[in-house]
Amino acid sequence: MCHRWPPLAKLLSAIAMILAATCVPVAHPLIGIVTCGIFFAHTLARIPLAYVARRLLFFWPPLFLMAISLPLSQAGQKGWLLFVTIVVRGTLSFSTALWLVNVMPFDQLLATLRRLRIPDVLLAILSLMYRFLFVLWDELDRMRTARAARLFRKPSLWATWRSAAHLVGRLLIRALDRADRIHGAMLARGWDGRSRWIEQPREDRP
Amino acid sequence: MHIQDGVLSPVVCAATGAIALGAVSYSVRRLKQSVGDRTIPLTGMMAALVFAGQMVNFPIGAPVSGHLLGGVLAATVVGPWAGCVAMTLVLFVQWALFSDGGLFSLGANVLHMAVIGSWGGHAVRLFVQCFIGDSRKGIVIGSVIAAWVSVMAAATLLCLEFRLSWSPSEIDVSKFFTLMVSFHSLIGLGEALITGVAISFVINQRPELIEWRAEGRQPPDGPRNSQEVRRLTPASSPNIDRVNPVNTTTVAITRTLAAGLIIALAIAAFLSPFASSSADGLEAALGQLGISEFNLTGRVPGMLKDYDKVPVPIAAWQTLAVSIAGIGGTLAVFVLAWLLGRAMPAATQALNSEAAGE
């Protein structure tokens, strides 16, 4: 049912939850209430628990790597105290953000940002980026497939790095060419440097 | 590399957020002024590219792999302002799509990767180009060094933020700094390698995409479309290099600014170990005088009783480790820059001599 809330309410409640998760001391009993609240929000939005768990599995290693440097560098208890603090707060705010991602489609987020008076240039770039992100992803996927198809044995580490960097470079060239084509197409459709927005259909009302 | 919410204190989040907001809005303003309406598709595409480029895995060991950060790459290709905006949007979308990074720590992340990566990286590259020249070699060597310096500067800034976030009784920043600098020395080396190879690849394949921007020139008046450029001039033709003469006054001012920024970055990157260790000395002195609460030892004996039981192998090596990380990293980056620069085609020299001959 969270899905039908007005977009601004979703954003504000997510901000409130993250604020709560990062400001309450970890040792305080209130952190349990915050955890329950976030869990409740996930249930309310019918986000499968297995999905959250899977995302957490990808999220934890980098956080762990960052947090483990504290006990390694701080002797005694205080390092581990910080470690626990960071892991708990990170996990809670990550779950909240995950909730927001799942109840708020990206175009709704864009519309909300526009209502919050974010500069038009930034939003135009953002929406273009979002549009072509997946195109470039597919392109990258094809290039990866092509590379895999041409590798018959495991290359050396240097060769892998070199080819991966070339992949980035080639993708860059293709992206810039595509930007030129897009610009041409925009000019052909009367682009004058001002962005115009189609009013969003009111999906926030049932 | 992303800082999650909860790592930094709310006050530090607010402060970094305010700085990042200022820097990004300045970039947006510059972006509005500078180029024509081509900026928007170009920047959007660059942001999408950095996002996709971060998906390319660079294996390190069996389970661990690194990836590109892209700030310097973006700044080299589309300039510092557009690069900064593109990186900011990348970080925002990573939060909004994958909840990677945090909302409150977005400011810190933007500051580290977008502002330092693009502005700082651009400044470092221009500074290096003062010595090597605006040739292709200069661009590649400059971006390699810029990539490394920007990562190290970001790591140093992170330590500073940590220090401000947690009270000194909770954290001993100088040891943390040692560890962070050692880690990031390697991360920076990877970033430098990826950026250098990618940029030299692009310069070899399609020099016109990078050169006029990387050399701080205005965009060529005639053919604005890179395909048009390609059609008009054969790949080996040196015409592109002379489309527009360099505006020397602007370049001189830019260089002066760049030199100032570089010195600041260098101080941040290399002198901080000494600064932080002397700050510790200051704290110790204050604690002995009983002025402040910095020194916990003796007041809360129970809390620190197992202080010595936890082995901290690097503790004694602290200064040495920072020096090794700094000097070793610097040497490695310079060797890398030299190798990549050497691999640049001799066409540049031919071009220069040809231009001089005229």
Coordinates of C-alpha atoms in Angstrom, one line a residue:
Chain A
M1 CA 0.0 0.0 0.0
C2 CA 3.0 2.3 0.3
H3 CA 3.1 2.3 -3.5
R4 CA 0.1 4.6 -3.7
W5 CA 1.3 7.2 -1.2
P6 CA 2.0 10.6 -2.7
P7 CA 5.6 10.7 -3.9
L8 CA 6.7 13.5 -1.6
A9 CA 5.4 11.5 1.4
K10 CA 7.4 8.5 0.4
L11 CA 10.6 10.6 0.0
L12 CA 10.0 12.4 3.3
S13 CA 9.3 9.2 5.2
A14 CA 12.4 7.6 3.8
I15 CA 14.4 10.6 4.9
A16 CA 12.9 10.4 8.3
M17 CA 13.7 6.7 8.7
I18 CA 17.3 7.2 7.5
L19 CA 17.7 10.1 9.9
A20 CA 16.4 7.9 12.7
A21 CA 18.6 5.1 11.8
T22 CA 21.8 7.2 11.7
C23 CA 21.1 9.4 14.7
V24 CA 19.9 6.9 17.4
P25 CA 22.8 5.4 19.3
V26 CA 23.3 1.8 18.5
A27 CA 23.3 0.7 22.1
H28 CA 20.0 2.5 22.7
P29 CA 16.8 0.4 22.8
L30 CA 15.2 2.8 20.3
I31 CA 17.3 1.2 17.6
G32 CA 15.1 -1.9 17.9
I33 CA 12.0 0.3 17.3
V34 CA 13.6 1.8 14.2
T35 CA 14.5 -1.6 12.9
C36 CA 10.9 -2.8 13.5
G37 CA 9.6 0.3 11.7
I38 CA 11.8 -0.3 8.6
F39 CA 10.8 -4.0 8.6
F40 CA 7.2 -3.0 8.9
A41 CA 7.5 -0.6 6.0
H42 CA 9.0 -3.5 3.9
T43 CA 6.1 -5.7 4.8
L44 CA 3.6 -3.0 4.1
A45 CA 5.1 -2.5 0.6
R46 CA 5.1 -6.3 0.1
I47 CA 8.8 -6.4 -0.7
P48 CA 9.9 -10.1 -0.5
L49 CA 12.2 -10.8 2.3
A50 CA 14.3 -13.0 0.1
Y51 CA 15.0 -10.1 -2.2
V52 CA 16.1 -7.9 0.6
A53 CA 18.3 -10.6 1.9
R54 CA 19.9 -11.1 -1.5
R55 CA 20.6 -7.4 -1.9
L56 CA 22.1 -7.3 1.6
L57 CA 24.4 -10.1 0.6
F58 CA 25.8 -7.9 -2.1
F59 CA 25.8 -4.9 0.1
W60 CA 27.6 -6.2 3.1
P61 CA 31.1 -7.1 1.8
P62 CA 32.1 -3.6 0.8
L63 CA 30.6 -2.1 4.0
F64 CA 32.4 -4.8 6.0
L65 CA 35.7 -4.0 4.2
M66 CA 35.3 -0.4 5.1
A67 CA 34.2 -1.0 8.7
I68 CA 36.9 -3.7 9.4
S69 CA 39.6 -1.1 8.9
L70 CA 38.4 0.5 12.2
P71 CA 39.1 -2.5 14.5
L72 CA 42.3 -3.1 12.6
S73 CA 43.5 0.4 13.2
Q74 CA 42.0 1.0 16.6
A75 CA 43.2 -1.1 19.5
G76 CA 40.8 -2.6 21.9
Q77 CA 37.1 -2.2 22.3
K78 CA 36.5 1.1 20.7
G79 CA 37.3 -0.1 17.2
W80 CA 34.8 -2.9 17.5
L81 CA 32.2 -0.5 19.0
L82 CA 32.6 1.7 15.9
F83 CA 32.5 -1.3 13.7
V84 CA 29.2 -2.4 15.1
T85 CA 27.8 1.1 14.9
I86 CA 28.8 1.5 11.3
V87 CA 27.5 -1.9 10.2
V88 CA 24.2 -1.5 12.0
R89 CA 23.5 2.0 10.8
G90 CA 24.7 1.2 7.3
T91 CA 22.4 -1.8 7.1
L92 CA 19.4 0.1 8.4
S93 CA 19.8 3.0 6.0
F94 CA 20.5 0.7 3.1
S95 CA 17.2 -1.2 3.8
T96 CA 15.4 2.1 4.0
A97 CA 16.8 3.2 0.7
L98 CA 15.9 -0.2 -0.8
W99 CA 12.4 0.4 0.4
L100 CA 12.3 3.8 -1.3
V101 CA 13.8 2.3 -4.6
N102 CA 11.0 -0.3 -4.6
V103 CA 8.0 2.0 -3.9
M104 CA 9.2 4.9 -6.0
P105 CA 9.7 4.5 -9.8
F106 CA 12.4 6.6 -11.2
D107 CA 10.2 8.9 -13.3
Q108 CA 8.2 9.6 -10.2
L109 CA 11.4 10.5 -8.4
L110 CA 12.2 12.8 -11.3
A111 CA 8.8 14.5 -11.1
T112 CA 9.2 15.0 -7.4
L113 CA 12.7 16.5 -7.8
R114 CA 11.3 18.8 -10.4
R115 CA 8.6 19.9 -7.9
L116 CA 11.4 20.5 -5.4
R117 CA 12.9 23.1 -7.8
I118 CA 16.0 21.2 -8.8
P119 CA 17.5 23.1 -11.8
D120 CA 16.1 22.1 -15.2
V121 CA 19.5 21.5 -16.7
L122 CA 20.3 19.0 -14.1
L123 CA 17.0 17.2 -14.5
A124 CA 17.3 17.1 -18.3
I125 CA 20.8 15.6 -18.0
L126 CA 19.5 13.2 -15.4
S127 CA 16.6 12.0 -17.5
L128 CA 18.8 11.6 -20.5
M129 CA 21.3 9.7 -18.5
Y130 CA 18.6 7.4 -17.1
R131 CA 17.3 6.8 -20.6
F132 CA 20.6 5.9 -22.1
L133 CA 22.0 4.1 -19.1
F134 CA 20.4 0.8 -20.1
V135 CA 21.3 1.3 -23.8
L136 CA 25.0 1.6 -22.8
W137 CA 24.6 -1.4 -20.5
D138 CA 23.3 -3.5 -23.4
E139 CA 26.2 -2.3 -25.5
L140 CA 28.6 -3.2 -22.8
D141 CA 27.1 -6.6 -22.5
R142 CA 27.4 -7.2 -26.2
M143 CA 31.1 -6.1 -26.1
R144 CA 31.7 -8.4 -23.2
T145 CA 30.1 -11.3 -25.1
A146 CA 32.3 -10.5 -28.0
R147 CA 35.4 -10.4 -25.9
A148 CA 34.5 -13.7 -24.2
A149 CA 33.8 -15.3 -27.6
R150 CA 37.3 -14.4 -28.7
L151 CA 39.2 -15.6 -25.7
F152 CA 40.2 -19.2 -25.9
R153 CA 42.3 -19.3 -22.7
K154 CA 42.5 -17.4 -19.5
P155 CA 44.5 -14.3 -20.3
S156 CA 47.2 -12.9 -18.0
L157 CA 46.2 -10.4 -15.4
W158 CA 47.8 -7.5 -17.4
A159 CA 46.0 -8.6 -20.6
T160 CA 42.7 -8.7 -18.7
W161 CA 43.2 -5.2 -17.4
R162 CA 44.3 -3.9 -20.7
S163 CA 41.3 -5.3 -22.5
A164 CA 39.0 -4.1 -19.8
A165 CA 40.4 -0.6 -20.1
H166 CA 40.1 -0.8 -23.8
L167 CA 36.5 -1.9 -23.3
V168 CA 35.9 1.3 -21.3
G169 CA 37.6 3.4 -24.0
R170 CA 35.7 1.8 -26.8
L171 CA 32.5 2.3 -24.9
L172 CA 33.4 5.9 -24.4
I173 CA 33.9 6.4 -28.2
R174 CA 30.6 4.8 -28.9
A175 CA 28.9 6.9 -26.2
L176 CA 30.2 10.2 -27.6
D177 CA 29.2 9.3 -31.1
R178 CA 25.8 8.4 -29.8
A179 CA 25.6 11.7 -28.0
D180 CA 26.3 13.4 -31.3
R181 CA 23.5 11.5 -33.0
I182 CA 21.1 12.3 -30.2
H183 CA 22.0 15.9 -30.4
G184 CA 21.3 15.9 -34.1
A185 CA 18.0 14.2 -33.5
M186 CA 17.1 16.7 -30.9
L187 CA 18.0 19.6 -33.2
A188 CA 15.9 18.0 -35.9
R189 CA 12.9 18.1 -33.5
G190 CA 13.3 21.7 -32.6
W191 CA 15.6 21.5 -29.5
D192 CA 16.4 25.1 -28.4
G193 CA 18.2 24.3 -25.2
R194 CA 15.1 24.5 -23.0
S195 CA 13.6 21.4 -21.5
R196 CA 9.9 20.9 -21.6
W197 CA 8.1 18.4 -19.5
I198 CA 4.9 16.5 -20.1
E199 CA 2.9 16.8 -16.9
Q200 CA 3.0 13.5 -15.1
P201 CA -0.3 11.5 -15.1
R202 CA -1.5 11.6 -11.5
E203 CA -0.6 8.1 -10.5
D204 CA -0.4 9.1 -6.9
R205 CA -4.2 9.2 -6.6
P206 CA -6.1 5.9 -6.7
Chain B
M1 CA 34.5 3.6 -2.3
H2 CA 31.0 4.7 -1.4
I3 CA 30.5 6.0 2.1
Q4 CA 27.3 4.6 3.6
D5 CA 25.0 6.5 5.9
G6 CA 26.0 6.2 9.5
V7 CA 29.7 6.3 8.8
L8 CA 29.9 10.1 9.2
S9 CA 28.2 12.1 11.9
P10 CA 25.2 14.3 10.9
V11 CA 27.1 17.5 11.3
V12 CA 29.9 16.4 9.0
C13 CA 27.3 15.1 6.5
A14 CA 25.6 18.5 6.6
A15 CA 28.9 20.4 6.1
T16 CA 30.1 18.2 3.3
G17 CA 26.7 18.4 1.7
A18 CA 26.8 22.1 1.8
I19 CA 30.2 22.3 0.2
A20 CA 29.2 19.7 -2.4
L21 CA 26.0 21.6 -3.1
G22 CA 28.0 24.8 -3.7
A23 CA 30.5 23.1 -6.0
V24 CA 27.9 21.3 -8.0
S25 CA 25.7 24.4 -8.4
Y26 CA 28.7 26.3 -9.5
S27 CA 29.4 23.6 -12.1
V28 CA 25.9 23.7 -13.3
R29 CA 26.1 27.5 -13.7
R30 CA 29.3 27.2 -15.7
L31 CA 27.7 24.4 -17.7
K32 CA 24.8 26.7 -18.6
Q33 CA 27.1 29.5 -19.7
S34 CA 29.9 27.6 -21.5
V35 CA 28.9 25.6 -24.5
G36 CA 25.8 25.6 -26.6
D37 CA 22.8 23.2 -26.4
R38 CA 25.1 20.2 -27.1
T39 CA 26.1 20.1 -23.4
I40 CA 23.0 18.3 -22.2
P41 CA 23.1 15.2 -24.4
L42 CA 26.9 15.1 -24.0
T43 CA 26.9 15.3 -20.2
G44 CA 24.0 12.9 -19.9
M45 CA 25.8 10.4 -22.1
M46 CA 29.0 10.9 -20.2
A47 CA 27.2 10.1 -16.9
A48 CA 25.7 7.0 -18.4
L49 CA 29.1 6.0 -19.7
V50 CA 30.7 6.4 -16.3
F51 CA 27.9 4.4 -14.8
A52 CA 28.3 1.6 -17.3
G53 CA 32.1 1.8 -17.1
Q54 CA 32.0 1.1 -13.4
M55 CA 30.4 -2.2 -14.3
V56 CA 33.5 -3.4 -16.0
N57 CA 35.3 -5.7 -13.6
F58 CA 39.1 -5.4 -13.2
P59 CA 40.1 -8.6 -11.4
I60 CA 42.6 -8.2 -8.6
G61 CA 42.6 -11.6 -6.9
A62 CA 40.3 -14.5 -7.2
P63 CA 37.2 -13.1 -5.4
V64 CA 38.1 -9.4 -5.3
S65 CA 37.8 -7.1 -8.3
G66 CA 38.0 -3.4 -8.6
H67 CA 36.4 -0.9 -11.0
L68 CA 36.9 2.5 -12.5
L69 CA 35.8 5.5 -10.6
G70 CA 35.8 7.8 -13.6
G71 CA 36.1 11.3 -12.3
V72 CA 39.3 12.1 -14.1
L73 CA 38.2 10.3 -17.2
A74 CA 35.0 12.4 -17.3
A75 CA 36.9 15.6 -16.7
T76 CA 39.4 14.8 -19.5
V77 CA 36.7 14.1 -22.0
V78 CA 34.0 16.6 -21.3
G79 CA 35.8 19.1 -19.1
P80 CA 35.7 19.7 -15.3
W81 CA 32.3 21.3 -15.1
A82 CA 30.4 18.7 -17.1
G83 CA 32.5 16.0 -15.5
C84 CA 31.6 17.1 -12.0
V85 CA 27.9 17.2 -12.9
A86 CA 28.1 13.8 -14.6
M87 CA 29.8 12.2 -11.6
T88 CA 27.3 13.8 -9.2
L89 CA 24.4 12.3 -11.2
V90 CA 26.1 8.9 -11.3
L91 CA 26.4 8.9 -7.5
F92 CA 22.8 10.1 -7.2
V93 CA 21.5 7.4 -9.5
Q94 CA 23.5 4.8 -7.8
W95 CA 21.7 5.7 -4.6
A96 CA 18.3 6.1 -6.2
L97 CA 18.5 2.8 -8.2
F98 CA 20.6 0.5 -6.1
S99 CA 20.7 2.3 -2.8
D100 CA 24.4 2.2 -3.1
G101 CA 26.0 4.9 -1.0
G102 CA 23.8 7.0 1.2
L103 CA 21.4 9.9 1.1
F104 CA 23.0 12.0 3.8
S105 CA 26.5 10.9 2.9
L106 CA 25.8 11.8 -0.8
G107 CA 27.5 15.2 -0.1
A108 CA 30.7 13.5 1.1
N109 CA 30.6 11.1 -1.8
V110 CA 30.1 13.9 -4.3
L111 CA 32.9 15.9 -2.7
H112 CA 35.3 12.9 -2.9
M113 CA 34.5 11.5 -6.3
A114 CA 32.9 14.3 -8.3
V115 CA 34.5 17.5 -7.1
I116 CA 38.0 16.2 -6.2
G117 CA 37.8 13.7 -9.1
S118 CA 36.8 16.2 -11.8
W119 CA 37.9 19.6 -10.6
G120 CA 41.0 18.4 -8.8
G121 CA 41.8 15.9 -11.5
H122 CA 41.5 18.5 -14.2
A123 CA 43.7 20.9 -12.3
V124 CA 46.3 18.3 -11.7
R125 CA 46.3 17.3 -15.4
L126 CA 46.7 20.9 -16.5
F127 CA 49.5 21.4 -14.1
V128 CA 51.3 18.3 -15.3
Q129 CA 50.7 19.5 -18.9
C130 CA 52.6 22.7 -18.0
F131 CA 55.7 20.7 -17.8
I132 CA 55.2 18.1 -20.5
G133 CA 53.3 20.2 -23.0
D134 CA 49.8 19.9 -24.4
S135 CA 50.7 17.0 -26.6
R136 CA 48.9 13.7 -26.5
K137 CA 51.7 12.4 -24.3
G138 CA 51.0 15.3 -21.9
I139 CA 47.3 14.4 -21.7
V140 CA 47.9 10.8 -21.0
I141 CA 50.7 11.3 -18.4
G142 CA 48.7 14.1 -16.8
S143 CA 45.6 12.1 -16.5
V144 CA 47.5 9.1 -15.0
I145 CA 49.0 11.3 -12.3
A146 CA 45.7 13.2 -11.8
A147 CA 43.8 9.9 -11.2
W148 CA 46.3 8.8 -8.5
V149 CA 46.4 12.2 -6.8
S150 CA 42.7 12.5 -6.8
V151 CA 42.2 9.2 -5.1
M152 CA 44.8 9.9 -2.5
A153 CA 43.3 13.4 -1.8
A154 CA 39.9 11.8 -1.4
A155 CA 41.3 9.3 1.1
T156 CA 42.9 12.1 3.1
L157 CA 39.7 14.1 3.1
L158 CA 37.9 11.0 4.3
C159 CA 40.2 10.7 7.2
L160 CA 39.7 14.3 8.1
E161 CA 35.9 13.8 8.0
F162 CA 36.3 10.8 10.2
R163 CA 38.3 12.8 12.6
L164 CA 35.6 15.4 12.8
S165 CA 32.8 12.8 13.0
W166 CA 34.0 10.9 16.0
S167 CA 35.4 12.3 19.1
P168 CA 39.1 11.6 19.6
S169 CA 38.2 9.3 22.5
E170 CA 36.4 7.1 20.0
I171 CA 38.9 6.9 17.3
D172 CA 42.6 7.3 16.8
V173 CA 42.8 8.9 13.4
S174 CA 46.5 8.6 12.7
K175 CA 46.4 4.8 12.6
F176 CA 43.2 4.8 10.6
F177 CA 44.9 7.2 8.3
T178 CA 47.8 4.8 7.8
L179 CA 45.4 2.0 6.8
M180 CA 43.4 4.2 4.5
V181 CA 46.4 5.6 2.7
S182 CA 47.8 2.1 2.2
F183 CA 44.6 0.9 0.8
H184 CA 44.0 3.9 -1.4
S185 CA 47.5 3.9 -2.7
L186 CA 46.6 0.6 -4.4
I187 CA 43.1 1.7 -5.4
G188 CA 44.7 4.9 -6.8
L189 CA 47.2 2.9 -8.7
G190 CA 44.4 0.8 -10.3
E191 CA 42.4 3.9 -11.1
A192 CA 45.5 5.5 -12.7
L193 CA 46.2 2.4 -14.8
I194 CA 42.6 2.1 -16.0
T195 CA 42.2 5.8 -16.7
G196 CA 45.6 6.0 -18.5
V197 CA 45.0 3.0 -20.7
A198 CA 41.5 4.0 -21.6
I199 CA 42.5 7.6 -22.5
S200 CA 45.5 6.5 -24.5
F201 CA 43.2 4.0 -26.3
V202 CA 40.7 6.8 -27.2
I203 CA 43.5 9.2 -28.2
N204 CA 45.0 6.5 -30.5
Q205 CA 41.6 5.6 -32.0
R206 CA 39.9 9.0 -32.2
P207 CA 42.2 11.8 -31.2
E208 CA 39.6 14.5 -32.1
L209 CA 37.3 13.4 -29.3
I210 CA 39.7 14.4 -26.6
E211 CA 42.4 16.8 -27.7
W212 CA 40.7 20.1 -28.2
R213 CA 39.0 19.9 -24.8
A214 CA 41.9 18.4 -23.0
E215 CA 44.2 21.2 -24.1
G216 CA 41.8 23.8 -22.7
R217 CA 40.8 25.2 -26.0
Q218 CA 37.5 26.4 -27.2
P219 CA 35.6 23.8 -29.3
P220 CA 36.4 24.0 -33.0
D221 CA 34.0 26.4 -34.8
G222 CA 33.5 24.5 -38.0
P223 CA 32.6 20.9 -37.6
R224 CA 30.9 20.4 -34.2
N225 CA 30.0 16.8 -34.8
S226 CA 32.8 14.4 -34.2
Q227 CA 31.7 12.3 -37.1
E228 CA 31.7 15.3 -39.3
V229 CA 35.3 16.0 -38.1
R230 CA 36.2 12.5 -39.0
R231 CA 34.6 12.8 -42.4
L232 CA 36.3 16.1 -43.2
T233 CA 39.8 15.1 -42.0
P234 CA 41.4 11.7 -42.5
A235 CA 42.5 10.1 -39.2
S236 CA 46.2 10.9 -39.8
S237 CA 45.6 14.5 -40.8
P238 CA 47.0 17.0 -38.4
N239 CA 44.4 19.6 -39.3
I240 CA 42.4 19.1 -36.1
D241 CA 45.3 20.3 -34.0
R242 CA 45.2 23.7 -35.7
V243 CA 41.5 24.3 -35.9
N244 CA 41.7 27.0 -33.3
P245 CA 44.8 28.6 -31.9
V246 CA 45.2 28.5 -28.1
N247 CA 44.0 31.5 -26.3
T248 CA 47.2 32.2 -24.4
T249 CA 45.9 34.6 -21.7
T250 CA 43.2 32.2 -20.6
V251 CA 45.6 29.3 -20.5
A252 CA 48.0 31.3 -18.4
I253 CA 45.3 32.2 -15.9
T254 CA 44.1 28.6 -15.8
R255 CA 47.7 27.4 -15.3
T256 CA 48.2 29.8 -12.3
L257 CA 45.0 28.6 -10.8
A258 CA 45.9 25.0 -11.5
A259 CA 49.3 25.5 -9.8
G260 CA 47.6 26.8 -6.7
L261 CA 45.1 24.0 -6.5
I262 CA 47.8 21.5 -7.1
I263 CA 49.9 22.7 -4.3
A264 CA 46.9 22.5 -2.0
L265 CA 46.2 19.0 -3.1
A266 CA 49.8 18.0 -2.7
I267 CA 49.8 19.3 0.8
A268 CA 46.6 17.3 1.4
A269 CA 48.0 14.2 -0.1
F270 CA 51.6 14.1 1.2
L271 CA 52.0 16.3 4.3
S272 CA 48.9 15.1 6.2
P273 CA 50.7 12.2 7.9
F274 CA 53.0 14.6 9.5
A275 CA 50.2 17.0 10.3
S276 CA 48.1 14.3 11.9
S277 CA 51.0 12.9 13.9
S278 CA 51.8 16.4 15.2
A279 CA 48.2 16.9 16.1
D280 CA 48.4 13.8 18.2
G281 CA 51.4 15.3 19.9
L282 CA 49.3 18.4 20.5
E283 CA 46.5 16.3 22.0
A284 CA 48.9 14.4 24.2
A285 CA 50.3 17.7 25.5
L286 CA 46.9 19.1 26.1
G287 CA 45.9 15.9 27.9
Q288 CA 49.0 16.1 30.1
L289 CA 48.1 19.6 31.1
G290 CA 44.6 18.3 31.9
I291 CA 43.1 20.9 29.6
S292 CA 40.9 18.6 27.6
E293 CA 39.2 15.3 27.6
F294 CA 41.3 14.1 24.7
N295 CA 43.3 11.7 26.8
L296 CA 41.2 8.9 28.1
T297 CA 44.0 6.8 29.6
G298 CA 44.0 6.9 33.3
R299 CA 40.4 8.1 33.7
V300 CA 38.6 5.1 32.4
P301 CA 40.9 2.3 33.2
G302 CA 38.4 -0.5 32.6
M303 CA 37.7 0.5 29.1
L304 CA 41.3 0.2 27.9
K305 CA 42.5 -2.7 29.9
D306 CA 42.9 -5.0 27.0
Y307 CA 44.6 -2.4 24.9
D308 CA 47.8 -4.4 24.6
K309 CA 46.2 -7.7 24.0
V310 CA 45.0 -6.9 20.5
P311 CA 48.0 -7.2 18.2
V312 CA 48.2 -4.3 15.9
P313 CA 51.0 -5.2 13.6
I314 CA 51.1 -1.9 11.8
A315 CA 51.1 0.3 14.8
A316 CA 54.9 0.5 15.0
W317 CA 55.2 0.9 11.3
Q318 CA 52.8 3.7 11.1
T319 CA 55.0 6.5 9.8
L320 CA 57.0 4.1 7.7
A321 CA 53.8 2.6 6.1
V322 CA 52.5 6.0 5.1
S323 CA 55.9 6.9 3.6
I324 CA 56.1 3.6 1.8
A325 CA 52.5 3.9 0.5
G326 CA 53.2 7.5 -0.5
I327 CA 56.6 7.1 -2.1
G328 CA 56.0 3.7 -3.6
G329 CA 52.7 4.8 -5.0
T330 CA 54.3 7.9 -6.4
L331 CA 57.1 6.0 -8.0
A332 CA 54.7 3.4 -9.5
V333 CA 52.5 6.1 -10.9
F334 CA 55.3 7.9 -12.5
V335 CA 56.7 4.7 -14.0
L336 CA 53.2 4.0 -15.3
A337 CA 52.7 7.5 -16.7
W338 CA 56.1 7.3 -18.4
L339 CA 55.3 3.9 -19.9
L340 CA 51.9 5.0 -21.2
G341 CA 53.3 8.2 -22.4
R342 CA 56.1 6.4 -24.3
A343 CA 53.5 4.2 -26.0
M344 CA 51.9 7.3 -27.5
P345 CA 52.6 7.5 -31.2
A346 CA 55.5 9.6 -32.4
A347 CA 52.9 11.5 -34.5
T348 CA 52.8 14.2 -31.8
Q349 CA 56.5 15.1 -32.2
A350 CA 56.0 15.1 -36.0
L351 CA 53.1 17.4 -35.5
N352 CA 54.8 19.8 -33.3
S353 CA 57.9 20.0 -35.5
E354 CA 55.6 20.5 -38.5
A355 CA 53.7 23.2 -36.7
A356 CA 57.0 24.8 -35.6
G357 CA 58.3 24.7 -39.2
E358 CA 55.5 26.8 -40.4

